[in-house]
């Protein structure tokens, strides 16, 4: 193998290793994140971790006065809002790595 190719291969290997380390660091940061979604102008809030696990659910007293189906819709909408925010944060974080 000629010396120029050997040097280029070494540089490529170092770059690949750096990308892999940056990706791992980004994944770790995302796993520690907490994202809150809400619905009903803040009547229901759901906080998810970066691993899509529910961390916290907040329901205001006003939301509890609503009928069951409406409250269920608010909870579902808050979860969906948190998931969308988490996906956007993940996309942003990963695009900064690659």
PDB file of C-alpha atoms in Angstrom:
ATOM      1  CA  UNK A   1       0.000   0.000   0.000  1.00  0.00           C
ATOM      2  CA  UNK A   2       1.451   3.353  -0.896  1.00  0.00           C
ATOM      3  CA  UNK A   3       2.094   5.802   1.986  1.00  0.00           C
ATOM      4  CA  UNK A   4      -0.504   8.330   0.771  1.00  0.00           C
ATOM      5  CA  UNK A   5      -3.253   5.711   0.792  1.00  0.00           C
ATOM      6  CA  UNK A   6      -2.168   4.496   4.215  1.00  0.00           C
ATOM      7  CA  UNK A   7      -2.363   8.053   5.596  1.00  0.00           C
ATOM      8  CA  UNK A   8      -5.756   8.667   3.992  1.00  0.00           C
ATOM      9  CA  UNK A   9      -7.078   5.408   5.425  1.00  0.00           C
ATOM     10  CA  UNK A  10      -5.825   6.384   8.884  1.00  0.00           C
ATOM     11  CA  UNK A  11      -7.533   9.776   8.613  1.00  0.00           C
ATOM     12  CA  UNK A  12     -10.758   8.138   7.496  1.00  0.00           C
ATOM     13  CA  UNK A  13     -10.639   5.716  10.429  1.00  0.00           C
ATOM     14  CA  UNK A  14     -10.085   8.599  12.902  1.00  0.00           C
ATOM     15  CA  UNK A  15     -12.986  10.552  11.393  1.00  0.00           C
ATOM     16  CA  UNK A  16     -15.272   7.505  11.627  1.00  0.00           C
ATOM     17  CA  UNK A  17     -14.290   6.993  15.249  1.00  0.00           C
ATOM     18  CA  UNK A  18     -14.998  10.671  16.027  1.00  0.00           C
ATOM     19  CA  UNK A  19     -18.433  10.473  14.396  1.00  0.00           C
ATOM     20  CA  UNK A  20     -19.187   7.325  16.391  1.00  0.00           C
ATOM     21  CA  UNK A  21     -18.160   9.027  19.656  1.00  0.00           C
ATOM     22  CA  UNK A  22     -20.253  12.108  18.819  1.00  0.00           C
ATOM     23  CA  UNK A  23     -23.242   9.909  17.998  1.00  0.00           C
ATOM     24  CA  UNK A  24     -22.944   8.041  21.313  1.00  0.00           C
ATOM     25  CA  UNK A  25     -22.678  11.327  23.213  1.00  0.00           C
ATOM     26  CA  UNK A  26     -25.764  12.700  21.415  1.00  0.00           C
ATOM     27  CA  UNK A  27     -27.735   9.516  22.180  1.00  0.00           C
ATOM     28  CA  UNK A  28     -26.786   9.775  25.860  1.00  0.00           C
ATOM     29  CA  UNK A  29     -27.864  13.428  25.967  1.00  0.00           C
ATOM     30  CA  UNK A  30     -31.178  12.570  24.320  1.00  0.00           C
ATOM     31  CA  UNK A  31     -31.824   9.753  26.797  1.00  0.00           C
ATOM     32  CA  UNK A  32     -31.431  12.240  29.691  1.00  0.00           C
ATOM     33  CA  UNK A  33     -33.727  14.847  28.135  1.00  0.00           C
ATOM     34  CA  UNK A  34     -37.213  15.546  29.394  1.00  0.00           C
ATOM     35  CA  UNK A  35     -39.785  17.052  27.035  1.00  0.00           C
ATOM     36  CA  UNK A  36     -43.199  18.343  28.088  1.00  0.00           C
ATOM     37  CA  UNK A  37     -46.198  18.331  25.785  1.00  0.00           C
ATOM     38  CA  UNK A  38     -49.465  20.013  26.613  1.00  0.00           C
ATOM     39  CA  UNK A  39     -53.023  20.371  25.460  1.00  0.00           C
ATOM     40  CA  UNK A  40     -56.113  22.387  26.313  1.00  0.00           C
ATOM     41  CA  UNK A  41     -54.056  25.555  26.830  1.00  0.00           C
ATOM     42  CA  UNK A  42     -52.067  23.843  29.570  1.00  0.00           C
ATOM     43  CA  UNK A  43     -54.951  21.931  31.163  1.00  0.00           C
ATOM     44  CA  UNK A  44     -53.000  18.690  30.669  1.00  0.00           C
ATOM     45  CA  UNK A  45     -49.212  18.354  30.559  1.00  0.00           C
ATOM     46  CA  UNK A  46     -47.240  15.175  29.941  1.00  0.00           C
ATOM     47  CA  UNK A  47     -43.477  14.951  30.402  1.00  0.00           C
ATOM     48  CA  UNK A  48     -41.566  12.233  28.567  1.00  0.00           C
ATOM     49  CA  UNK A  49     -37.941  11.198  28.846  1.00  0.00           C
ATOM     50  CA  UNK A  50     -35.754  10.972  25.783  1.00  0.00           C
ATOM     51  CA  UNK A  51     -36.507   7.243  25.811  1.00  0.00           C
ATOM     52  CA  UNK A  52     -40.242   7.963  25.353  1.00  0.00           C
ATOM     53  CA  UNK A  53     -41.082   6.972  28.923  1.00  0.00           C
ATOM     54  CA  UNK A  54     -43.726   8.980  30.787  1.00  0.00           C
ATOM     55  CA  UNK A  55     -42.095  10.858  33.636  1.00  0.00           C
ATOM     56  CA  UNK A  56     -44.979  13.039  34.818  1.00  0.00           C
ATOM     57  CA  UNK A  57     -48.630  13.820  34.087  1.00  0.00           C
ATOM     58  CA  UNK A  58     -50.240  17.041  35.281  1.00  0.00           C
ATOM     59  CA  UNK A  59     -53.989  17.641  35.081  1.00  0.00           C
ATOM     60  CA  UNK A  60     -55.466  20.936  36.262  1.00  0.00           C
ATOM     61  CA  UNK A  61     -58.595  21.116  38.401  1.00  0.00           C
ATOM     62  CA  UNK A  62     -60.394  22.751  35.467  1.00  0.00           C
ATOM     63  CA  UNK A  63     -59.628  19.744  33.274  1.00  0.00           C
ATOM     64  CA  UNK A  64     -61.140  17.428  35.886  1.00  0.00           C
ATOM     65  CA  UNK A  65     -64.432  19.318  35.559  1.00  0.00           C
ATOM     66  CA  UNK A  66     -64.677  18.248  31.914  1.00  0.00           C
ATOM     67  CA  UNK A  67     -66.366  15.041  30.806  1.00  0.00           C
ATOM     68  CA  UNK A  68     -64.403  11.805  30.655  1.00  0.00           C
ATOM     69  CA  UNK A  69     -64.047  11.629  26.860  1.00  0.00           C
ATOM     70  CA  UNK A  70     -62.820  15.223  26.637  1.00  0.00           C
ATOM     71  CA  UNK A  71     -60.228  14.614  29.358  1.00  0.00           C
ATOM     72  CA  UNK A  72     -59.064  11.447  27.600  1.00  0.00           C
ATOM     73  CA  UNK A  73     -58.658  13.443  24.378  1.00  0.00           C
ATOM     74  CA  UNK A  74     -56.625  16.081  26.255  1.00  0.00           C
ATOM     75  CA  UNK A  75     -54.301  13.417  27.686  1.00  0.00           C
ATOM     76  CA  UNK A  76     -53.814  11.825  24.247  1.00  0.00           C
ATOM     77  CA  UNK A  77     -53.151  15.234  22.665  1.00  0.00           C
ATOM     78  CA  UNK A  78     -50.597  16.131  25.357  1.00  0.00           C
ATOM     79  CA  UNK A  79     -48.778  12.826  24.810  1.00  0.00           C
ATOM     80  CA  UNK A  80     -48.758  13.383  21.042  1.00  0.00           C
ATOM     81  CA  UNK A  81     -47.443  16.927  21.544  1.00  0.00           C
ATOM     82  CA  UNK A  82     -44.595  15.638  23.731  1.00  0.00           C
ATOM     83  CA  UNK A  83     -43.731  12.898  21.213  1.00  0.00           C
ATOM     84  CA  UNK A  84     -43.628  15.407  18.340  1.00  0.00           C
ATOM     85  CA  UNK A  85     -41.381  17.744  20.354  1.00  0.00           C
ATOM     86  CA  UNK A  86     -39.114  14.828  21.276  1.00  0.00           C
ATOM     87  CA  UNK A  87     -38.854  13.702  17.653  1.00  0.00           C
ATOM     88  CA  UNK A  88     -37.945  17.256  16.598  1.00  0.00           C
ATOM     89  CA  UNK A  89     -35.309  17.492  19.330  1.00  0.00           C
ATOM     90  CA  UNK A  90     -33.907  14.107  18.290  1.00  0.00           C
ATOM     91  CA  UNK A  91     -33.766  15.142  14.638  1.00  0.00           C
ATOM     92  CA  UNK A  92     -31.990  18.411  15.539  1.00  0.00           C
ATOM     93  CA  UNK A  93     -29.502  16.667  17.812  1.00  0.00           C
ATOM     94  CA  UNK A  94     -28.685  13.951  15.291  1.00  0.00           C
ATOM     95  CA  UNK A  95     -28.352  16.368  12.374  1.00  0.00           C
ATOM     96  CA  UNK A  96     -25.750  18.301  14.344  1.00  0.00           C
ATOM     97  CA  UNK A  97     -23.722  15.093  14.722  1.00  0.00           C
ATOM     98  CA  UNK A  98     -23.807  13.902  11.113  1.00  0.00           C
TER      99      UNK A  98
END
